[in-house]
Backbone as CSV, one residue per row, in Angstrom:
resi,resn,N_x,N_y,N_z,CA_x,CA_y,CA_z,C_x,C_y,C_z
1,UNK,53.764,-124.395,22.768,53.553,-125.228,21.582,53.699,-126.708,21.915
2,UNK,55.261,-127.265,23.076,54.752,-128.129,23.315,53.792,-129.027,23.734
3,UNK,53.172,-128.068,25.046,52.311,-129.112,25.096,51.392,-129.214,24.903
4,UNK,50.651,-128.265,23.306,50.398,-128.174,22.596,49.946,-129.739,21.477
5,UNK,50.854,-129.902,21.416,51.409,-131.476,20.921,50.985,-132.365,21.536
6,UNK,51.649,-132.433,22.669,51.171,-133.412,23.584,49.866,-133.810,24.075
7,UNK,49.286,-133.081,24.205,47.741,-132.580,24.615,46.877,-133.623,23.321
8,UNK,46.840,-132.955,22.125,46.677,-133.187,20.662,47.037,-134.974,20.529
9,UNK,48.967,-134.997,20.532,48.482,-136.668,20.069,48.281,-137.422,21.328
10,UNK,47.998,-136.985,22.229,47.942,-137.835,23.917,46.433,-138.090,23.375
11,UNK,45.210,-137.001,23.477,44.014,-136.926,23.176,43.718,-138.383,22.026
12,UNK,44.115,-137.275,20.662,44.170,-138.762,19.634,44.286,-139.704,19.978
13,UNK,45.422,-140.241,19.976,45.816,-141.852,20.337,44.903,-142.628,21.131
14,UNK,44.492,-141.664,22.202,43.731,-142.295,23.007,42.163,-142.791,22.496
15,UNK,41.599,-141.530,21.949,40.347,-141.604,21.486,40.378,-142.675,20.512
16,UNK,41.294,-142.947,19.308,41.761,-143.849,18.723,41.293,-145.400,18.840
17,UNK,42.077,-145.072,20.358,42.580,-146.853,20.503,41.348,-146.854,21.602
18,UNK,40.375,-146.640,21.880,39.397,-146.480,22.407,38.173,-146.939,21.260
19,UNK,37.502,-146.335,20.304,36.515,-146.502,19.692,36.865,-148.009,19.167
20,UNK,37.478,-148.520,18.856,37.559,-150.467,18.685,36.741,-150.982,19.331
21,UNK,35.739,-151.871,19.162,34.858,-152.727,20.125,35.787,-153.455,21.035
22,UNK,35.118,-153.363,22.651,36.031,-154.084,23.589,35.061,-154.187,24.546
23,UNK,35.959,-154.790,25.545,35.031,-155.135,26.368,34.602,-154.429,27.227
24,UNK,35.217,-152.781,27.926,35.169,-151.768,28.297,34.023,-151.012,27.448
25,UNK,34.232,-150.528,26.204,33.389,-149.785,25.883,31.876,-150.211,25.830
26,UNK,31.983,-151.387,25.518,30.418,-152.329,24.857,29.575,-152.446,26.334
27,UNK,30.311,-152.613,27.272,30.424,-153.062,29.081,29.133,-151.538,29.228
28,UNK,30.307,-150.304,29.229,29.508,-148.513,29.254,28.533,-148.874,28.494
29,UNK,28.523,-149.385,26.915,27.279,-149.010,26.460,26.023,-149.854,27.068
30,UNK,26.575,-151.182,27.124,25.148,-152.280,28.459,24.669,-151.465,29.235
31,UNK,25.763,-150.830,30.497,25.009,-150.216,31.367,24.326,-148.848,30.822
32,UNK,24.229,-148.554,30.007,23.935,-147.161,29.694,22.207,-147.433,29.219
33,UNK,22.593,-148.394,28.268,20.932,-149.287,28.114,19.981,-149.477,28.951
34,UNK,20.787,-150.361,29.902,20.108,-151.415,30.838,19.755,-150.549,32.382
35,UNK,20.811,-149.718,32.860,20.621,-148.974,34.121,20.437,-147.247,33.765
36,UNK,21.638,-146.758,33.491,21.667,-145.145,33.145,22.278,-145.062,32.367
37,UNK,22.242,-143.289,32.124,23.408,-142.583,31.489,24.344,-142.693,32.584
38,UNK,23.715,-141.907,33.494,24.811,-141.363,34.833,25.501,-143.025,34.715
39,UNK,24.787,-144.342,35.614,25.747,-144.789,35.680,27.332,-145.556,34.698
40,UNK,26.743,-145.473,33.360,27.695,-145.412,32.541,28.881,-144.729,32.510
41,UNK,28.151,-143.436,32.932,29.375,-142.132,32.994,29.854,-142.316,34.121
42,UNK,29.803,-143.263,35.494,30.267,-143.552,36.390,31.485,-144.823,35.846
43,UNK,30.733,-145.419,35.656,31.810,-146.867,34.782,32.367,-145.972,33.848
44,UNK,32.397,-145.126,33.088,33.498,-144.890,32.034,34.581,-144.417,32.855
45,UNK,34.556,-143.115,33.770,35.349,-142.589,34.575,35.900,-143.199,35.606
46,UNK,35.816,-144.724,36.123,36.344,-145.733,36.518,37.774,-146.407,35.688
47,UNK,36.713,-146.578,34.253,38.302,-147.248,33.461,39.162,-146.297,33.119
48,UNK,38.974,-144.566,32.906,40.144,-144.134,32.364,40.594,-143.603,33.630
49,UNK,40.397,-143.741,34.949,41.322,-143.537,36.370,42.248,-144.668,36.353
50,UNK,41.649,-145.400,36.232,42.189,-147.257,36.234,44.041,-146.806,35.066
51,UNK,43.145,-146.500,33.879,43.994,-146.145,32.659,45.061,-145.241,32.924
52,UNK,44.835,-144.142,33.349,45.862,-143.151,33.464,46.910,-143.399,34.851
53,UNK,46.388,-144.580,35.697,47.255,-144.688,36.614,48.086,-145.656,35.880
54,UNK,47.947,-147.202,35.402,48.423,-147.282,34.588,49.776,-146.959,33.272
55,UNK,49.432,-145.652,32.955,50.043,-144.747,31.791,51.085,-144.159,32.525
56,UNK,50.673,-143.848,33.919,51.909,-142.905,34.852,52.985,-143.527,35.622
57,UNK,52.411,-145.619,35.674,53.295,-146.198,35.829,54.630,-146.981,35.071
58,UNK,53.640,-146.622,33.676,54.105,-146.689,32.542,55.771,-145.761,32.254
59,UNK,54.916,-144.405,32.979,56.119,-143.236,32.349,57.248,-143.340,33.211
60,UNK,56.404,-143.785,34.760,57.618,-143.429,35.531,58.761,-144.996,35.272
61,UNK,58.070,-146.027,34.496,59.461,-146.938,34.448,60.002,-146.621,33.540
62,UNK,59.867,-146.050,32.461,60.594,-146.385,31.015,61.693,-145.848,30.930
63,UNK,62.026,-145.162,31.906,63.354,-144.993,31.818,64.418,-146.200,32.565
64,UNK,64.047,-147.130,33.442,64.848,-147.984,33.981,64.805,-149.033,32.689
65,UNK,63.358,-149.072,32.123,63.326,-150.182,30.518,63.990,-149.980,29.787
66,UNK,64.478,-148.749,29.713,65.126,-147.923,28.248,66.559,-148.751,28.352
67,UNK,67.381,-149.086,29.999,68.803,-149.917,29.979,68.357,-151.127,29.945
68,UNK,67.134,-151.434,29.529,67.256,-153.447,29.927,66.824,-153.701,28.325
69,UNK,67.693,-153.874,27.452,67.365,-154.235,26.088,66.923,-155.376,26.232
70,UNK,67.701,-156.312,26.800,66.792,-158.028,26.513,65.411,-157.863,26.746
71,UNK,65.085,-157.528,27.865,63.540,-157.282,28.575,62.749,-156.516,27.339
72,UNK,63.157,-155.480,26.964,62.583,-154.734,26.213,62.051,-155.490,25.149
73,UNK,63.260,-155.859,24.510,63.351,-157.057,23.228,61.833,-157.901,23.625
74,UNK,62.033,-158.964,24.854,61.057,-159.871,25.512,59.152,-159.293,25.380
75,UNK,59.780,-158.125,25.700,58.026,-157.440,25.853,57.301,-157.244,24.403
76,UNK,58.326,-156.753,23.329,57.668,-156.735,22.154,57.251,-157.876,21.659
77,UNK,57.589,-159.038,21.973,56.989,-160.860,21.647,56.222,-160.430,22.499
78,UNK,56.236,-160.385,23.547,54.604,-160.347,24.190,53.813,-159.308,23.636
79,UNK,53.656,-158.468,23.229,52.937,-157.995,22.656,52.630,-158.534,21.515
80,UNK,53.441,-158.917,21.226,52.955,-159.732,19.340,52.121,-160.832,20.010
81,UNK,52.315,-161.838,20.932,51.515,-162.741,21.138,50.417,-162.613,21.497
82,UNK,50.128,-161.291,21.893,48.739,-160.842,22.761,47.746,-160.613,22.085
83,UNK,48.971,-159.586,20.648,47.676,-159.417,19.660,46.956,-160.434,18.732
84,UNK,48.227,-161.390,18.274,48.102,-162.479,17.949,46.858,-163.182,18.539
85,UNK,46.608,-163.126,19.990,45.595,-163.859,20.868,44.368,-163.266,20.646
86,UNK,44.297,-161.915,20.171,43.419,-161.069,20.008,42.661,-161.671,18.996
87,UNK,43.651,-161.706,17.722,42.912,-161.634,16.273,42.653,-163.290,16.272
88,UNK,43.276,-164.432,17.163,42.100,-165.619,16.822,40.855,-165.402,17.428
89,UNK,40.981,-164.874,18.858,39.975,-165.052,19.457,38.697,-164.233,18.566
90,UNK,39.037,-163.594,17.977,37.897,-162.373,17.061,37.955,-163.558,15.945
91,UNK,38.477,-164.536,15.386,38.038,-165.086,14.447,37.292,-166.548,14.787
92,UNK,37.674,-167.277,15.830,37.049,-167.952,16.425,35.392,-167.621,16.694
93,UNK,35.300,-166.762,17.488,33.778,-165.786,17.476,33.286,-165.729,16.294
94,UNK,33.732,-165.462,15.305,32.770,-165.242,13.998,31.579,-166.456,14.043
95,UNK,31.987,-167.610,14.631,31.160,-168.872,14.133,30.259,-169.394,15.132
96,UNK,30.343,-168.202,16.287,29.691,-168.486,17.775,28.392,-167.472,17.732
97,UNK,27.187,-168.026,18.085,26.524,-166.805,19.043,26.663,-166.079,19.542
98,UNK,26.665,-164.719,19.975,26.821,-164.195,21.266,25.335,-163.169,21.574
99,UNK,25.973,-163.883,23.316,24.530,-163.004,24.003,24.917,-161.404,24.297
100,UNK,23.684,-160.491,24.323,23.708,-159.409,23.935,24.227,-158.814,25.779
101,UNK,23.842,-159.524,27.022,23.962,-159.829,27.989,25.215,-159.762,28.610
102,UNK,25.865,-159.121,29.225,27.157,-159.147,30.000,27.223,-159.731,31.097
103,UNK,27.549,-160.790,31.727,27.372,-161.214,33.086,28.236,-161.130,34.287
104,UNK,28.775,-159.796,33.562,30.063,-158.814,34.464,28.902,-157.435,35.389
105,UNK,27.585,-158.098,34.560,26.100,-156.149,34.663,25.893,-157.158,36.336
106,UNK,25.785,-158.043,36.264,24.421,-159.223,37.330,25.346,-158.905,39.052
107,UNK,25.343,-157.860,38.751,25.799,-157.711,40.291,25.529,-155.998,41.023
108,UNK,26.237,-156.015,42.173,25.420,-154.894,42.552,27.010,-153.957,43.542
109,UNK,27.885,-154.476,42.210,28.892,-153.806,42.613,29.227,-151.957,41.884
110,UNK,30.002,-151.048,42.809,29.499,-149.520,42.571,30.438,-149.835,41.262
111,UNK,29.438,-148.915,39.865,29.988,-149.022,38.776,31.348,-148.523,38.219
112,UNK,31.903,-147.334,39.340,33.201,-146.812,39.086,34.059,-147.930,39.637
113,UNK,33.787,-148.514,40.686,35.091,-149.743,40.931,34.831,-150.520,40.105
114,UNK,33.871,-151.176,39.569,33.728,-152.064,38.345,34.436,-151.921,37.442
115,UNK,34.703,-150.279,36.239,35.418,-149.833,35.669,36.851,-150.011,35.851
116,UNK,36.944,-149.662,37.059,38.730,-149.535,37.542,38.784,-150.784,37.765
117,UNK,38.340,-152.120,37.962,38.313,-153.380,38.141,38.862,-154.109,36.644
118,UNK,37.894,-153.567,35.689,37.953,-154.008,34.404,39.115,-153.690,33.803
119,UNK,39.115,-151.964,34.018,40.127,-151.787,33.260,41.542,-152.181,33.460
120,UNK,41.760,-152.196,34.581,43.194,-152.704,35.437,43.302,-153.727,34.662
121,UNK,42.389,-154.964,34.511,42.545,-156.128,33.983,42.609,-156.322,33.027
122,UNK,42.733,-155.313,31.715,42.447,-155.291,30.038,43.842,-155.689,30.031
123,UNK,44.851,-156.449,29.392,45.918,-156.799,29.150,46.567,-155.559,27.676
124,UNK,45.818,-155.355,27.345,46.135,-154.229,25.775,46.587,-152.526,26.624
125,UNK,46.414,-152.607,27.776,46.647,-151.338,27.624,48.033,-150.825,27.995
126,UNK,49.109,-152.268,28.710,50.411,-151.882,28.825,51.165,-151.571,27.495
127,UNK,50.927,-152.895,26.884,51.428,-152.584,25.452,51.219,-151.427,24.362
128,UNK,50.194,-151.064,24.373,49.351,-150.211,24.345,50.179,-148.427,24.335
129,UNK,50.111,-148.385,25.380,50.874,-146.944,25.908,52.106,-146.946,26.278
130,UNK,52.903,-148.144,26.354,54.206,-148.454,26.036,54.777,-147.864,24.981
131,UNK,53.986,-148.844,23.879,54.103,-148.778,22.837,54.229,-147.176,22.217
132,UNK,53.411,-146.788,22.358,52.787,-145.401,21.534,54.057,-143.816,22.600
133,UNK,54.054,-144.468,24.124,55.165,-143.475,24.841,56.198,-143.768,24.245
134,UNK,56.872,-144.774,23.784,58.077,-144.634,23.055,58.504,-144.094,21.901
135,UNK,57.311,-143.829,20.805,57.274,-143.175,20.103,57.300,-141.843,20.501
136,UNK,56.056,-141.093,21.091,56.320,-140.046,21.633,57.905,-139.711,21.828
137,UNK,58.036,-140.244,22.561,59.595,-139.639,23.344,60.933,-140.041,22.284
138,UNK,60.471,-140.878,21.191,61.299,-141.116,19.931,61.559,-139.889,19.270
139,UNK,60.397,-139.416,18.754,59.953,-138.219,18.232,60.234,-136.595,19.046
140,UNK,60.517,-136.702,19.922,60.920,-135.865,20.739,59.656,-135.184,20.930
141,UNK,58.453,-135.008,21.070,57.259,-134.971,21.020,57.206,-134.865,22.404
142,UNK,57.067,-136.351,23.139,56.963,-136.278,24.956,58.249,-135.907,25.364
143,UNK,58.577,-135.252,26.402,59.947,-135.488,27.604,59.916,-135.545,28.587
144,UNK,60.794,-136.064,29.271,60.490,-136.873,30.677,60.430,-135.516,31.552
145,UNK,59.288,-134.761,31.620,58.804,-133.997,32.504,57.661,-133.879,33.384
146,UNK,57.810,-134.149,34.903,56.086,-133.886,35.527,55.133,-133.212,34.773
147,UNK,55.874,-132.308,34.247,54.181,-131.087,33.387,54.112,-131.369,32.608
148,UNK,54.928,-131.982,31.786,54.434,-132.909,30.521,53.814,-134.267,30.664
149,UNK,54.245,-134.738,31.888,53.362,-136.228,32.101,52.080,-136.105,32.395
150,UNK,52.051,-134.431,33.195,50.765,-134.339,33.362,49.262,-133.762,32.212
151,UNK,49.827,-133.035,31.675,49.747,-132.851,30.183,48.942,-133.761,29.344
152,UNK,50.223,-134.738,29.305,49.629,-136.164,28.602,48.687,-137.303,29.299
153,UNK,49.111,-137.169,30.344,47.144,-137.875,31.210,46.247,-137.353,30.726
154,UNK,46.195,-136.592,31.417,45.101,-135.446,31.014,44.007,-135.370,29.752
155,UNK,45.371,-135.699,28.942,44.728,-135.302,27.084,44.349,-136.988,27.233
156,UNK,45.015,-138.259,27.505,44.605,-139.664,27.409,43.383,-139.743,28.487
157,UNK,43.488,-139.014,29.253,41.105,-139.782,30.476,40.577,-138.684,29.229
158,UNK,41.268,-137.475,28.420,39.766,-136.782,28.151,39.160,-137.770,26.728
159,UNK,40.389,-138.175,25.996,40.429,-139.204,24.620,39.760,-140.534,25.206
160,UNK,39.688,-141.121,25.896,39.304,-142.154,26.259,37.706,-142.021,26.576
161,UNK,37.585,-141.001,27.675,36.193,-140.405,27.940,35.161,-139.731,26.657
162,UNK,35.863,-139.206,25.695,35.079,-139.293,24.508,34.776,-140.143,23.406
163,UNK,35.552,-141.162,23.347,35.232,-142.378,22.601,34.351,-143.083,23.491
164,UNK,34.414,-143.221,25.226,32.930,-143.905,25.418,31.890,-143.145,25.333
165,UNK,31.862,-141.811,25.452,30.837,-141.038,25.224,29.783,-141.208,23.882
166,UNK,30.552,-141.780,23.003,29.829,-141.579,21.751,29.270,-143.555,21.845
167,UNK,29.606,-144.425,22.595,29.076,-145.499,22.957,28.071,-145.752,23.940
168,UNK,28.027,-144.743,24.551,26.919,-144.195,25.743,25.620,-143.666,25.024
169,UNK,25.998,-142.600,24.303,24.730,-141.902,23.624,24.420,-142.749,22.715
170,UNK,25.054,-143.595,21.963,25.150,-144.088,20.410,24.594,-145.310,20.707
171,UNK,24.160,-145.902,22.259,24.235,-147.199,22.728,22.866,-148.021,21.724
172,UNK,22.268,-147.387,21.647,20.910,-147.994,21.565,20.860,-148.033,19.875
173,UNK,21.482,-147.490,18.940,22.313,-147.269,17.321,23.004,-148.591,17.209
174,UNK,23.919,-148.212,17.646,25.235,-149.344,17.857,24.646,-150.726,18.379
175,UNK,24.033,-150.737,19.455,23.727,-152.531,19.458,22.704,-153.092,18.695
176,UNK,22.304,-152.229,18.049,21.372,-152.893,16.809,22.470,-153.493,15.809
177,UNK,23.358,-152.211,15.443,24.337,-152.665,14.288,25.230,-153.603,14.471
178,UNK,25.519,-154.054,16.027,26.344,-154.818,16.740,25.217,-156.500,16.668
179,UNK,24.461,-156.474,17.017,23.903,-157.993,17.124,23.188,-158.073,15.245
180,UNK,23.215,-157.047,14.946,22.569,-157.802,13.417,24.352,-158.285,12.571
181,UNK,25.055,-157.803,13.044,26.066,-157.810,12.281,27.349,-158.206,13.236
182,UNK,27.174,-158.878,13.802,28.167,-159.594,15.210,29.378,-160.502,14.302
183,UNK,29.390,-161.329,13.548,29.991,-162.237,12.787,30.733,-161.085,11.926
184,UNK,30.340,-160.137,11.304,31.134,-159.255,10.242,31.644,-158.474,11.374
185,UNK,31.662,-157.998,12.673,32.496,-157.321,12.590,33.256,-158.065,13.749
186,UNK,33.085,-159.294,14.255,34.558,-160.563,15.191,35.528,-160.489,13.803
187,UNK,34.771,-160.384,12.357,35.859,-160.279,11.305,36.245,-159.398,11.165
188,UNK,36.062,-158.069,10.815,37.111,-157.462,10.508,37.342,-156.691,12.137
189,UNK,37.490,-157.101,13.309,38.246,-156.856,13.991,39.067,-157.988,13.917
190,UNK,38.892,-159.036,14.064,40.019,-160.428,13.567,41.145,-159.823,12.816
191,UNK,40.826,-159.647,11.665,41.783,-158.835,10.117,42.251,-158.066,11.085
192,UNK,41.509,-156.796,11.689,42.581,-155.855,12.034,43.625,-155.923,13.127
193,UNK,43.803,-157.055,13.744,44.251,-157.514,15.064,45.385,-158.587,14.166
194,UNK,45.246,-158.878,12.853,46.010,-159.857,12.514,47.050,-158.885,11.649
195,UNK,46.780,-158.168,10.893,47.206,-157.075,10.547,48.441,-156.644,11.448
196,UNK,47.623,-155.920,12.455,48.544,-155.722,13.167,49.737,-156.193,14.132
197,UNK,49.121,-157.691,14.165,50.612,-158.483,14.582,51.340,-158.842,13.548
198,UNK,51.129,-158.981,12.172,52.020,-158.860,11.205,52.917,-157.770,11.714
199,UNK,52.774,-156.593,11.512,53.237,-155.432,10.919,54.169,-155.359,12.474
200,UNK,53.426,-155.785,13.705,54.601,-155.912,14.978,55.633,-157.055,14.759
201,UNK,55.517,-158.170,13.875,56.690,-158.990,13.707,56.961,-158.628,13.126
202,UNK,57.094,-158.018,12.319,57.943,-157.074,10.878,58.883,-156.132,11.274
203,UNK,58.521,-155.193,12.401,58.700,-154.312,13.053,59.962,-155.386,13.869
204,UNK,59.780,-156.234,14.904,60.678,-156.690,16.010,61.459,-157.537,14.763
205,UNK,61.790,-158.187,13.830,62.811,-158.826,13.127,63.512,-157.762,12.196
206,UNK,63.042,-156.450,11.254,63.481,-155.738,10.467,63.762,-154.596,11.097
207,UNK,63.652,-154.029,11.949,63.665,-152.738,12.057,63.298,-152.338,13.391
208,UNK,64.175,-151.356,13.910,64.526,-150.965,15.045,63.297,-150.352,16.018
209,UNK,63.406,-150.589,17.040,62.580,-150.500,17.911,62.394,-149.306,18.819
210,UNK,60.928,-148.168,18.743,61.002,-146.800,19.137,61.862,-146.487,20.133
211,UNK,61.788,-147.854,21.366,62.878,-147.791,22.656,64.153,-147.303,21.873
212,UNK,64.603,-148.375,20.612,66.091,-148.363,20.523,66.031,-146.732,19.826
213,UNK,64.983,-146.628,18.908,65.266,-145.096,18.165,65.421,-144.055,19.537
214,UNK,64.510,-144.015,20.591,64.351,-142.798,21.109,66.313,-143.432,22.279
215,UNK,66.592,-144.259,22.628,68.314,-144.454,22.869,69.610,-143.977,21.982
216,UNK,69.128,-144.219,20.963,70.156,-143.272,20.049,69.942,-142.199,20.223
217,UNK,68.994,-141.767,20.385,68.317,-140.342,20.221,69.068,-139.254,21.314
218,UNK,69.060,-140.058,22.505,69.075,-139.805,23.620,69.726,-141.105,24.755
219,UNK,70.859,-140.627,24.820,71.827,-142.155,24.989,71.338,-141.907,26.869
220,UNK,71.502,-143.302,27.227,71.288,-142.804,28.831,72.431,-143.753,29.401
């Protein structure tokens, strides 16, 4: 049953925080347009290798994070500032052009290192699966087990790999709805990026933090 669970909200979360326009997914759907399917499906399976190594470096610290409260404390401002950085930059854009053109495509580098290139470099995804593993393991949901870490990879490349999937097939749908409507949606991804750094300063001044819940929980 557990990993059951795990499998389930590892999958979710992932697929989740995946379908948001970014620069990863929109990246798969260019090449999917412009060169292949295949090589899309080469670049997608680039960023969620990139991702899940990532996620496993993730798991294997959080237990040395779990004794450094200041640090801990420190990382949730960075995360608020990041998203914060997020939702101007999406509102700034509302009032810009943009070309339909990636000038990350104009090269003739193999599309799976491209992926693992990109994705390494997305700044959202520490916070990201930080974020969401502490809950897990708040909830008693994850536990610090190899077969459960492995478990939860697993379910996060297949969640990730199906939200670009539907940007791959959907490519040629979607960038119609994407360049006729570019300004409405830098906005309400703006809103939802602002939103959500509200609700993370709300969170770091009022109320306790999944690290600190899953420490009570589980004193180390």
């Amino acid at each position: 049953m557990r990993f059951i669970k795990i499998f389930f909200w590892g999958s979710l979360i992932s697929f989740l925080g995946t379908l948001p326009l970014s620069n990863l997914n929109v990246t798969a759907m260019q090449i999917s347009l412009g060169e292949s399917i295949h090589n899309a499906m080469i670049f997608s399976l680039g960023t969620l290798t990139a991702e899940i190594i990532i996620v496993r470096i993730i798991l294997a610290g959080i237990e040395w994070v779990r004794k450094q409260k200041k640090l801990f404390r420190l990382f949730e401002w960075m995360t608020f500032f990041i998203i914060a950085a997020f939702a101007a930059g999406s509102f700034i854009a509302t009032g810009k052009a943009h070309e339909s053109k990636n000038i990350l495509l104009d090269n003739h580098l193999n599309r799976f290192i491209l992926g693992m290139v990109m994705s390494l470099l997305n700044p959202a995804h520490i916070p990201f699966w930080f974020g969401w593993s502490a809950v897990l393991f708040s909830k008693n949901i994850l536990i610090p087990k190899p077969v459960y870490y492995s478990v939860y990879i697993i379910a996060i490349g297949l969640g990730t790999f199906l939200a670009n999937c539907i940007y791959i097939y959907g490519g040629r749908i979607l960038i119609n709805k994407v360049t006729a409507n570019q300004h409405l949606i830098n906005y309400a991804v703006g809103v939802a990026f602002a939103i959500a750094a509200i609700v993370q300063l709300v969170k770091i001044i009022w109320f306790a933090s999944p690290m600190e819940k899953l420490n009570k929980a589980n004193p180390v």
